[in-house]
Tab-separated table of C-alpha atoms and ligand atoms in Angstrom:
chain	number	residue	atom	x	y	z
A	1	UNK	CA	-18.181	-47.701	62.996
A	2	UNK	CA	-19.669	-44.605	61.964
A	3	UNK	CA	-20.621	-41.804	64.785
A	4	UNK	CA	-24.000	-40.835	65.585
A	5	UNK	CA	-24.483	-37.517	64.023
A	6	UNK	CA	-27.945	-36.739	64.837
A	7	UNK	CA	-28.967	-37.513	67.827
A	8	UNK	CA	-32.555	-37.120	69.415
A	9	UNK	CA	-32.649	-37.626	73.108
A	10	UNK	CA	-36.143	-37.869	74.823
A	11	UNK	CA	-38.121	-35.667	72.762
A	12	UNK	CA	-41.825	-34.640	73.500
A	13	UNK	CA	-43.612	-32.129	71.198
A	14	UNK	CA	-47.374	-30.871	72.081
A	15	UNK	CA	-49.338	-28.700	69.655
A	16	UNK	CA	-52.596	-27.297	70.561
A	17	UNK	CA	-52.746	-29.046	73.963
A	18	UNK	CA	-52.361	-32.478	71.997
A	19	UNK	CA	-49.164	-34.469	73.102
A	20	UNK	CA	-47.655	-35.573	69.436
A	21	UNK	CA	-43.997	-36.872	69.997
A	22	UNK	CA	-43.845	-38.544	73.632
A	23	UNK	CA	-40.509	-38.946	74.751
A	24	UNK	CA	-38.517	-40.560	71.891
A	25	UNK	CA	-35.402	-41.453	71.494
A	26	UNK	CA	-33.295	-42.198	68.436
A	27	UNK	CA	-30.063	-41.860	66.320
A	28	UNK	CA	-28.837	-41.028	62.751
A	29	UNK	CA	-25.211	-41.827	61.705
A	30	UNK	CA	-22.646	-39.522	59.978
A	31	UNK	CA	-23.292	-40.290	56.177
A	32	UNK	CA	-25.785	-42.194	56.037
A	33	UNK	CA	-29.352	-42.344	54.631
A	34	UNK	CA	-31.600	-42.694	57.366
A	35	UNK	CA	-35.289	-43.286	56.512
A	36	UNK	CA	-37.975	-42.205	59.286
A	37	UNK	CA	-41.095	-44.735	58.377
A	38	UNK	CA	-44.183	-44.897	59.719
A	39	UNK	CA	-48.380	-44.635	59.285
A	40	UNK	CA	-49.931	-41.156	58.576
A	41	UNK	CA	-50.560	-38.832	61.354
A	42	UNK	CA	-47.979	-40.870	63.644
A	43	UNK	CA	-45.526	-37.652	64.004
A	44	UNK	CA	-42.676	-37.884	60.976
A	45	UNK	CA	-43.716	-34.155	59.914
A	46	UNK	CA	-43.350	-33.003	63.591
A	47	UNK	CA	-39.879	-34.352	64.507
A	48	UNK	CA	-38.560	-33.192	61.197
A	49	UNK	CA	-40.083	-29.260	61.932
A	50	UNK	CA	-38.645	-29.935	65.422
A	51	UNK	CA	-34.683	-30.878	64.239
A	52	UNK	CA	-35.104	-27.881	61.587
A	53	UNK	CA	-36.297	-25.837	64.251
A	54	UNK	CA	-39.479	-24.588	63.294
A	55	UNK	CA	-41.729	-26.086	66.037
A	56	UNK	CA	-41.821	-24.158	69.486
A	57	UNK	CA	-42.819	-26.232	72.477
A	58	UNK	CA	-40.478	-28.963	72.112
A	59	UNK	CA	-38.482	-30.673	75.164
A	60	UNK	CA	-35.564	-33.013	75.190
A	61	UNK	CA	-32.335	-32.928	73.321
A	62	UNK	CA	-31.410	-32.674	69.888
A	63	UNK	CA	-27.644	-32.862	69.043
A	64	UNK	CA	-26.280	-32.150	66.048
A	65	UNK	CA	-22.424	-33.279	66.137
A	66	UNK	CA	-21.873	-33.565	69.361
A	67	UNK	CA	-23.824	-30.120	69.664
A	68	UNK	CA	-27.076	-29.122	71.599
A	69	UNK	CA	-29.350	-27.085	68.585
A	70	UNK	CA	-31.977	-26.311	70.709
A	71	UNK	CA	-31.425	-22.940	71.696
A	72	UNK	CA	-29.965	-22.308	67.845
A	73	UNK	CA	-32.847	-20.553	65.218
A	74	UNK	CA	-33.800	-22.435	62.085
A	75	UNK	CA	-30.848	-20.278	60.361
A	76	UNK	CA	-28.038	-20.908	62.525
A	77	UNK	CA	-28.643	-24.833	62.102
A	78	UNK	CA	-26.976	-25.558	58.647
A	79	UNK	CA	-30.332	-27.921	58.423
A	80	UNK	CA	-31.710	-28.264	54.483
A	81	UNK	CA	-34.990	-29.504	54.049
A	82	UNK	CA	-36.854	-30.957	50.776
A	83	UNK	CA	-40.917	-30.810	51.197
A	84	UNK	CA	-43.110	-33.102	48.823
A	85	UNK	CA	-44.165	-29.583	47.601
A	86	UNK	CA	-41.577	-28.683	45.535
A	87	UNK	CA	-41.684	-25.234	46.473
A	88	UNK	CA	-39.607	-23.739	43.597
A	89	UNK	CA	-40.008	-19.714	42.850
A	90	UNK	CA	-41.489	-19.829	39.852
A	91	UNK	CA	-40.379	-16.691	38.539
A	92	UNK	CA	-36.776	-17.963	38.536
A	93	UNK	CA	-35.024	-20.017	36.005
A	94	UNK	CA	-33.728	-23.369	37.665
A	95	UNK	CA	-30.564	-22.156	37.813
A	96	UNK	CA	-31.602	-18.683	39.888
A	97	UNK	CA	-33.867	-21.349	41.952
A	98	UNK	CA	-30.697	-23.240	42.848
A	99	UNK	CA	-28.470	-19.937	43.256
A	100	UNK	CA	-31.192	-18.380	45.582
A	101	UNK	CA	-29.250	-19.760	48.998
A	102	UNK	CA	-25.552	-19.125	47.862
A	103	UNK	CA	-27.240	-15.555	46.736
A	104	UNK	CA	-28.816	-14.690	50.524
A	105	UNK	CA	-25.557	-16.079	52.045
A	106	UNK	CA	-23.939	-13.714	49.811
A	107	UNK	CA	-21.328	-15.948	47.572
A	108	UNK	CA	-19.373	-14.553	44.924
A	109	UNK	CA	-20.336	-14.557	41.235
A	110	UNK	CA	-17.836	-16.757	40.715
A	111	UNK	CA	-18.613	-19.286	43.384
A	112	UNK	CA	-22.359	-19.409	42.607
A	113	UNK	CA	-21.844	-20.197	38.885
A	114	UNK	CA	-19.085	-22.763	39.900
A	115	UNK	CA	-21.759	-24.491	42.956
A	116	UNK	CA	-24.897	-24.087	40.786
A	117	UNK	CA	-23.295	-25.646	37.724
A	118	UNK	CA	-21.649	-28.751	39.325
A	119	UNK	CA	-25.090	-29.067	41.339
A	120	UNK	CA	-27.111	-29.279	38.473
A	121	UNK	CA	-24.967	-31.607	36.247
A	122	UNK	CA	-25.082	-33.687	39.481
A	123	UNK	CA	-28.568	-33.713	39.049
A	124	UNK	CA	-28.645	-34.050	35.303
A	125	UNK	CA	-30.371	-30.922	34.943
A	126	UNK	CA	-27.239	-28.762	33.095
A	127	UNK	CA	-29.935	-28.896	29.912
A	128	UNK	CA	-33.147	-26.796	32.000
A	129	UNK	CA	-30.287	-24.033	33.662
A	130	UNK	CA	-32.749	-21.096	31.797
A	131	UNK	CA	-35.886	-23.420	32.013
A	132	UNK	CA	-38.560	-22.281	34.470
A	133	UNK	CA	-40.127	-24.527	36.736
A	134	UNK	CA	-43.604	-24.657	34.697
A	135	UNK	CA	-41.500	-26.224	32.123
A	136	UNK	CA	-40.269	-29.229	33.879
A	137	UNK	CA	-41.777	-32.947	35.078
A	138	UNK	CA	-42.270	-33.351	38.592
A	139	UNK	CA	-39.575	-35.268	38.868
A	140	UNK	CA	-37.253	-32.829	37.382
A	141	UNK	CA	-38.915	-30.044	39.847
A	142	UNK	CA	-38.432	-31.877	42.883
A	143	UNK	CA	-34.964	-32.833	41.050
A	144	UNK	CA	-34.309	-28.877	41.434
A	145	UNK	CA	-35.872	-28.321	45.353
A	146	UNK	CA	-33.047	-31.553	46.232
A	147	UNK	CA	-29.988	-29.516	43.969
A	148	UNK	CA	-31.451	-26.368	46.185
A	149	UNK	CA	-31.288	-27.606	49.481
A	150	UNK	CA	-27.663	-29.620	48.318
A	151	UNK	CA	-25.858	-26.727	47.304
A	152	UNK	CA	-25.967	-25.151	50.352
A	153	UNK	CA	-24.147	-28.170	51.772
A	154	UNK	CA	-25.973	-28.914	54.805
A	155	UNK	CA	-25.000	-30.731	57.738
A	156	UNK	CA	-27.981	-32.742	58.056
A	157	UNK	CA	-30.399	-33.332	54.893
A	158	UNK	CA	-34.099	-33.895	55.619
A	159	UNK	CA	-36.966	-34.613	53.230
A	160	UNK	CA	-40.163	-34.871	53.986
A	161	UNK	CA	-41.968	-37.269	51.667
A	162	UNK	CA	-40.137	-35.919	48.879
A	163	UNK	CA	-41.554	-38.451	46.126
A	164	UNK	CA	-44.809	-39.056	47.322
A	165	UNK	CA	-46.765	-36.535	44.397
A	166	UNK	CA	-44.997	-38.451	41.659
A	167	UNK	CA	-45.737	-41.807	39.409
A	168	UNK	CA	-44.318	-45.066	40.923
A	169	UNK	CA	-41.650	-45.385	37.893
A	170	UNK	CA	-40.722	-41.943	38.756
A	171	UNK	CA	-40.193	-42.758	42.580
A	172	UNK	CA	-38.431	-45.747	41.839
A	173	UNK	CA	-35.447	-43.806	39.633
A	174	UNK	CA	-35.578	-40.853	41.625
A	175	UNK	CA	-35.201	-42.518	44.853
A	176	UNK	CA	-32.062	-44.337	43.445
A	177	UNK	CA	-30.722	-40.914	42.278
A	178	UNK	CA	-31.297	-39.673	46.121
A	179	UNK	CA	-29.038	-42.556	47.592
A	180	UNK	CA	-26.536	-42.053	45.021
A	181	UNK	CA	-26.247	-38.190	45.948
A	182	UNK	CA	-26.258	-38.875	49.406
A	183	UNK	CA	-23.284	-41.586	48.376
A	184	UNK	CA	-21.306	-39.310	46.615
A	185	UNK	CA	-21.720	-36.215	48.203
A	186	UNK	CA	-21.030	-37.919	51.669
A	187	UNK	CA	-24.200	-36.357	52.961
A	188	UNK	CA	-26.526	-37.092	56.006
A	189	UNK	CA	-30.149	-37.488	55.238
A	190	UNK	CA	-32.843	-38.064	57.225
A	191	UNK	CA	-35.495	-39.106	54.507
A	192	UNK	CA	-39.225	-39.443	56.173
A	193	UNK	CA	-41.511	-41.959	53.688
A	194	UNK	CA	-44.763	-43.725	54.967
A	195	UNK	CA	-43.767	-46.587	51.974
A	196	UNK	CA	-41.849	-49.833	53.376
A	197	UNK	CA	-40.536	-50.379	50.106
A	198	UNK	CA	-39.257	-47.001	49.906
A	199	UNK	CA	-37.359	-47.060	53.293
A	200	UNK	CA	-36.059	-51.074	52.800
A	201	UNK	CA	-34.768	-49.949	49.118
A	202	UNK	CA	-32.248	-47.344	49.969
A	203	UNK	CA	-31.604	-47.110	53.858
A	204	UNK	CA	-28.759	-47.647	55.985
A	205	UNK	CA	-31.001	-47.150	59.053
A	206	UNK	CA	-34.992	-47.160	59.452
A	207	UNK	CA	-36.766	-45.762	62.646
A	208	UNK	CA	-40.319	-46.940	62.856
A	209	UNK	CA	-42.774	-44.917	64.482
A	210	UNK	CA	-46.563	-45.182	65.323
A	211	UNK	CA	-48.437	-42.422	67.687
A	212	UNK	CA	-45.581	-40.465	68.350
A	213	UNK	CA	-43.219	-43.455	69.329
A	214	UNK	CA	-40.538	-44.942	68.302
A	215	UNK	CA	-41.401	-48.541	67.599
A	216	UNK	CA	-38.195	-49.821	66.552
A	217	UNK	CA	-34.306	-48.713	64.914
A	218	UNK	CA	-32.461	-50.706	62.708
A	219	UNK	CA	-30.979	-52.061	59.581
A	220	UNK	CA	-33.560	-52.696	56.368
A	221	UNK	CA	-32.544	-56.838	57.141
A	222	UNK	CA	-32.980	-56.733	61.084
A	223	UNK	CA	-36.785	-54.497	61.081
A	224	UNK	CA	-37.741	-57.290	58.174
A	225	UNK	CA	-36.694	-60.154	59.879
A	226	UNK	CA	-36.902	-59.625	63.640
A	227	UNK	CA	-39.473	-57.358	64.761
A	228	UNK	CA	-39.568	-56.472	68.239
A	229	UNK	CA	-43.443	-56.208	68.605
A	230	UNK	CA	-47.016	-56.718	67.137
A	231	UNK	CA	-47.117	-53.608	65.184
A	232	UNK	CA	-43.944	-53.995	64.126
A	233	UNK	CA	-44.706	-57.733	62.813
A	234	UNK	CA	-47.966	-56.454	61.216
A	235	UNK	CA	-46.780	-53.203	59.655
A	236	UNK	CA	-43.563	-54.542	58.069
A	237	UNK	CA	-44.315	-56.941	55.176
A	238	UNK	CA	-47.551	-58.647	55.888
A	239	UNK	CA	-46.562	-61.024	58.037
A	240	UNK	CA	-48.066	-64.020	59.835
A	241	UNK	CA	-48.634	-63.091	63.922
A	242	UNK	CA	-49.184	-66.339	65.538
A	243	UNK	CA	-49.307	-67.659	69.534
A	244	UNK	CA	-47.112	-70.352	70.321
A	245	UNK	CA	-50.477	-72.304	70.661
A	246	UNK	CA	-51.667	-71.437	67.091
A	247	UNK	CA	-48.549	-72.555	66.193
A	248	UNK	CA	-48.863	-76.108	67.991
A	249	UNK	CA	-51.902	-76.625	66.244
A	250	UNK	CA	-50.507	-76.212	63.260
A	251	UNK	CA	-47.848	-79.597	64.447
A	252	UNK	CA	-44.813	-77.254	65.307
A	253	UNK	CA	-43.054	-78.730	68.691
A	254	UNK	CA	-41.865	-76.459	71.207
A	255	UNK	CA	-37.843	-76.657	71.458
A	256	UNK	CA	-35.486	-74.847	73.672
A	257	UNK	CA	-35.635	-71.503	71.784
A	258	UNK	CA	-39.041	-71.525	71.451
A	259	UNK	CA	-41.398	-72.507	73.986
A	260	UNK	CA	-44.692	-72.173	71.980
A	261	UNK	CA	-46.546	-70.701	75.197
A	262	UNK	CA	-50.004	-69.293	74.334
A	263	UNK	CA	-48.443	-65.644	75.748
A	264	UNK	CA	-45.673	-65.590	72.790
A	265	UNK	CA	-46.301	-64.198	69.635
A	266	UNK	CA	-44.441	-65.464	66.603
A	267	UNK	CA	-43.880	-64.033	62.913
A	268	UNK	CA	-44.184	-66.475	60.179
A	269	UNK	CA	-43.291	-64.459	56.986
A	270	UNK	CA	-45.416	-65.213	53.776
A	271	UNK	CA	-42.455	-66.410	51.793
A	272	UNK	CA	-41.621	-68.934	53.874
A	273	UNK	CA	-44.032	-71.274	53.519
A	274	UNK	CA	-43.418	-73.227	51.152
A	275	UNK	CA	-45.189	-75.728	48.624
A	276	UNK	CA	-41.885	-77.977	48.457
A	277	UNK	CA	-41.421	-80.658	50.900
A	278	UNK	CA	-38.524	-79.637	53.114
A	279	UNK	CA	-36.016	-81.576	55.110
A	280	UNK	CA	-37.264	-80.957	58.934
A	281	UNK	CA	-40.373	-78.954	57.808
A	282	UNK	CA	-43.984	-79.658	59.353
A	283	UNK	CA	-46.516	-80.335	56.416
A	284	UNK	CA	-49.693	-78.202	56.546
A	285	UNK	CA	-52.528	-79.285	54.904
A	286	UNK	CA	-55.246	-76.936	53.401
A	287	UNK	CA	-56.912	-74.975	50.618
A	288	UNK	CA	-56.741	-71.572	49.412
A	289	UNK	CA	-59.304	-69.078	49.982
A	290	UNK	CA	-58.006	-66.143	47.867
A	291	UNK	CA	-55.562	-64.916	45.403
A	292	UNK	CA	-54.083	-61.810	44.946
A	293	UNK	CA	-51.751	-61.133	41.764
A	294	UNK	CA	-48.634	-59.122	42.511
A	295	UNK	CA	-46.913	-59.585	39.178
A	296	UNK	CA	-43.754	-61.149	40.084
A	297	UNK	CA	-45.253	-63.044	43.123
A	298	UNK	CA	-48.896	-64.321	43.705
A	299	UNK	CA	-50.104	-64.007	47.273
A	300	UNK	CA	-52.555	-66.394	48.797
A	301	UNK	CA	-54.963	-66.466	51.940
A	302	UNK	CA	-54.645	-70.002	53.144
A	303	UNK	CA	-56.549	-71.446	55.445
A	304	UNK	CA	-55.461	-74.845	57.061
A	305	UNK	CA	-56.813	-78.145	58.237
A	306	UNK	CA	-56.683	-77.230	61.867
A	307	UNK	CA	-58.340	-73.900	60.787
A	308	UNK	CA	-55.908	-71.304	60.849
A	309	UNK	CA	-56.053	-68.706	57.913
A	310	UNK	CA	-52.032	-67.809	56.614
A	311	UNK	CA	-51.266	-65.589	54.175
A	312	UNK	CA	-48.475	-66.976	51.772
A	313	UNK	CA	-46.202	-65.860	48.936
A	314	UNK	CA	-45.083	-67.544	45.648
A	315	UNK	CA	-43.048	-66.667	42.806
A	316	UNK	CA	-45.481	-66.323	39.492
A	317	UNK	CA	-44.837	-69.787	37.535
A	318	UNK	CA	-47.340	-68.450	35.450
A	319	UNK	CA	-50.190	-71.552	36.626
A	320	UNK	CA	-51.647	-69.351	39.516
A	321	UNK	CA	-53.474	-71.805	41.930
A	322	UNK	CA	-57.385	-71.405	42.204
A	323	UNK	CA	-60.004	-70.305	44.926
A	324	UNK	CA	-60.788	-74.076	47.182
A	325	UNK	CA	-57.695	-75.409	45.250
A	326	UNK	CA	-56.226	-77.977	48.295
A	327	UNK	CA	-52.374	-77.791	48.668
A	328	UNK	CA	-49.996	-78.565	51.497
A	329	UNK	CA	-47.244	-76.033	52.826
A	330	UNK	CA	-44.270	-76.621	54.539
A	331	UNK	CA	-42.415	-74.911	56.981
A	332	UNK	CA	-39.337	-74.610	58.621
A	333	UNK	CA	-39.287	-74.505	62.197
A	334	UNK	CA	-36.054	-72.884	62.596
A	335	UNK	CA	-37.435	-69.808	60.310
A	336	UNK	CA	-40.412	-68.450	63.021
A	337	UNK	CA	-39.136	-65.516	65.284
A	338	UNK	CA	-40.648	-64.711	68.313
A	339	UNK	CA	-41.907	-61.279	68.474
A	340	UNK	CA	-39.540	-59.482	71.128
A	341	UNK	CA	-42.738	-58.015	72.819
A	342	UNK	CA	-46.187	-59.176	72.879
A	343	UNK	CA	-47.883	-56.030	73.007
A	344	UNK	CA	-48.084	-52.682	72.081
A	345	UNK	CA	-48.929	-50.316	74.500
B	1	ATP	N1	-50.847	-27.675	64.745
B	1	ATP	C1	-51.286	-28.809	65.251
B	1	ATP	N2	-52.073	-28.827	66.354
B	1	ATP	C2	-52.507	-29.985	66.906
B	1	ATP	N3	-52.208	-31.208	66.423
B	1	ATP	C3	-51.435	-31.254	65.324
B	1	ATP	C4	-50.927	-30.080	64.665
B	1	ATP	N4	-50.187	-30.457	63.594
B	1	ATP	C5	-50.238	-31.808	63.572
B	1	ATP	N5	-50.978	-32.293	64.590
B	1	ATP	C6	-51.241	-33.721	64.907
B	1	ATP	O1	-50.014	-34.317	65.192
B	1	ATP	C7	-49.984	-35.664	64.721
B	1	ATP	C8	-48.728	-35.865	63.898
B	1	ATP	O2	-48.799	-35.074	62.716
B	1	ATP	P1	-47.654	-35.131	61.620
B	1	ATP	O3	-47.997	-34.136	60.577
B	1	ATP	O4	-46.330	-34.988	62.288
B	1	ATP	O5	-47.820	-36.627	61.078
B	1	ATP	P2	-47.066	-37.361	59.861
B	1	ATP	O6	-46.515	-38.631	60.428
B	1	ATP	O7	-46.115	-36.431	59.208
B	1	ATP	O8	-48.286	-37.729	58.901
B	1	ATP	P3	-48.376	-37.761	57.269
B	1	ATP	O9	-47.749	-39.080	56.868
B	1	ATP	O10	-49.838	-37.760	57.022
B	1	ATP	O11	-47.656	-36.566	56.737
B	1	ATP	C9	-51.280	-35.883	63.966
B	1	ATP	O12	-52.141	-36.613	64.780
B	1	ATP	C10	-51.789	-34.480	63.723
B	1	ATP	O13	-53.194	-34.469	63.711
B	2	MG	MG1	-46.049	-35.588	57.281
C-alpha cells in the first residue's frame, strides 16, 4: 500500500477576518494523482497557497514526507505549482522558459540542456525549443508552465485548474497527457478541478470539498457509488436523493439492510433505472416530462404514478422518447445506497 505523502492535519485558514478552510483533514499518497474537487469559492485555491506556502495565517499541520513544512518558506519546500494562467515569460523562448528554474538553482550548462531537452520531448514540444510563447496554442503554453514546474522535479506537484481556459477536446488530451507524466515520471500531484468528469477520469484519489470542508476522500468508484451525505449524493453525478418513505411509495419493501425509515436518505443513480423488466425489480409506472440530449446518452425527468419526479439515463438508440410519452422503469432493489449521513451541516 502506498504511504501517505502529503498529509494535511486539521487545517484552518482565515483571510480578512473570514474563516475559509475550517479544520480539515486529508491525505495524498506517494505517486499518485490526487484530484481536489469541489464548487467555486469552496477553498481549493486556499489549501493549495497554504501547502506551497504562500498563505500566512494558517494553523494545523502539513507534512510533507513524514516532515512538518510549516515553519519552511515557499523555497525551501521543493513544492511546483501549475496556475490556469500559464504564466510563461514571454520574452523567453520555451526552452529558456523551461531552463529558468535549473538556471536560478544554478545547474550546469550541461545539465540544463540535458533536463530541458528530455522535458520537452516528454512533452512533445522538442519542435517549439526557439518558439516564444505568443507562438504557441494554449494547450502547448500550459504544455510548457507543466515541463517548467516538472523539471525542477518536485516533491509534490500541484495545479490549480490547469485546463480550465482551454477547449473541451483540448482538456480531454491534455488531461490524459498529465496522468501519463505523473505515471512515468513517478510524480505526486495534487491536481485541484471544479469538473467531476475531470477528477473521475484520471484520479487515484478525489477529496471533495464544499465551504471549506472536506466532504468526503476516496477512490473515483467509491465517491460515485457510495456517497456519504446529501451534498455528496447531489454534487456527484446527478443522482436521485430519496427518503426511505419516497421510496415505499414508489413499491420498494424495507429489508434488513435497508429499513426505508422516512429519516434515511437513499441515492438512486439515473442509470439504473431501467426500461427492461428485471428479475426482482419493482415496476414503476409513469411518463416523461423532459428530455435532455447528451449525445451518447439521453436523460429524462420522469415523473411516476405515485408522483415522484426521477431523473433517468439511457443509452441513445437513436428513437429518443417524447415529452407525456408513458413508460415503466424498473429497478433493482439491491442497487439503492443509503446516504451515510442525512445532512449536511
Ligand atoms: N484575500 C481574501 N480575503 C478574504 N476572503 C478571501 C480571500 N481570498 C479568497 N477568499 C474567500 O475564500 C473562499 C475560498 O476561495 P478560494 O479561492 O480558495 O476558492 P476556490 O475553491 O479556489 O474557488 P474557484 O473554483 O472559484 O477558484 C471564497 O469564499 C473567497 O471569497
Ligand atoms: Mg481557485
Amino acid at each position: 500500500m502506498q504511504s501517505d505523502f502529503l498529509q494535511i492535519q486539521n487545517l484552518s485558514i482565515t483571510l480578512s477576518g473570514n474563516q475559509v478552510i475550517k479544520d480539515m483533514s486529508f491525505n495524498v499518497r506517494r505517486n499518485t494523482l490526487t484530484t481536489f474537487l469541489g464548487p467555486s469559492g469552496s477553498g481549493k485555491t486556499t489549501v493549495l497557497r497554504a501547502i506551497a506556502g504562500l498563505n500566512t495565517s494558517v494553523s494545523g499541520q502539513i507534512l510533507l514526507d513524514g516532515q512538518e513544512i510549516q515553519s519552511q518558506s515557499a523555497n525551501q519546500r521543493h513544492i511546483g505549482m501549475v496556475f490556469q494562467s500559464y504564466a510563461l515569460f514571454p520574452n523567453m523562448t520555451i526552452f529558456d522558459n523551461v531552463a529558468y528554474g535549473l538556471r536560478v538553482q544554478k545547474k550546469s550548462a550541461a545539465v540544463i540542456q540535458q533536463e530541458v531537452t528530455a522535458m520537452l520531448q516528454t512533452v512533445g514540444l522538442t519542435a517549439k525549443r526557439d518558439a516564444y510563447p505568443d507562438q504557441l496554442s494554449g494547450g502547448q503554453k500550459q504544455r510548457v508552465a507543466i515541463a517548467r514546474a516538472m523539471v525542477l522535479r518536485p516533491k509534490l506537484l500541484l495545479l490549480d485548474e490547469p485546463l480550465s481556459a482551454l477547449d473541451a477536446k483540448i482538456r480531454v488530451s491534455l488531461r490524459e497527457q498529465i496522468r501519463e507524466y505523473q505515471q512515468k515520471l513517478g510524480i505526486t500531484m495534487l491536481f485541484v478541478t471544479h469538473d467531476q468528469g475531470e477528477a473521475m477520469a484520471i484520479s487515484d484519489d478525489i477529496v471533495v470539498m464544499n465551504a471549506g470542508c472536506v466532504q468526503q476522500q476516496g477512490s473515483p468508484m467509491t465517491i460515485y457509488t457510495q456517497p456519504t451525505n446529501d451534498f455528496m449524493a447531489q454534487f456527484i453525478g446527478n443522482h436521485n436523493l430519496l427518503t426511505g418513505q419516497q421510496l415505499q411509495q414508489l413499491g420498494v419493501a424495507p429489508t434488513t439492510h435497508h429499513a426505508l425509515a422516512s429519516t434515511e436518505h437513499y441515492v438512486v443513480r439515473p442509470e439504473l433505472l431501467s426500461p427492461e423488466p428485471q428479475p426482482g425489480a419493482v415496476a414503476i409506472p409513469g411518463k416523461i416530462t423532459a428530455v435532455t440530449m447528451l449525445g451518447d446518452r439521453v436523460r429524462y425527468q420522469f415523473l411516476s404514478d405515485a408522483d415522484l419526479p426521477l431523473k433517468v439515463e439511457l443509452l441513445n438508440h437513436n428513437t429518443p422518447l417524447a415529452v407525456d410519452a408513458t413508460m415503466t422503469l424498473y429497478l433493482d432493489p439491491a442497487m439503492i445506497h443509503l446516504v451515510g449521513a442525512a445532512h449536511v451541516k
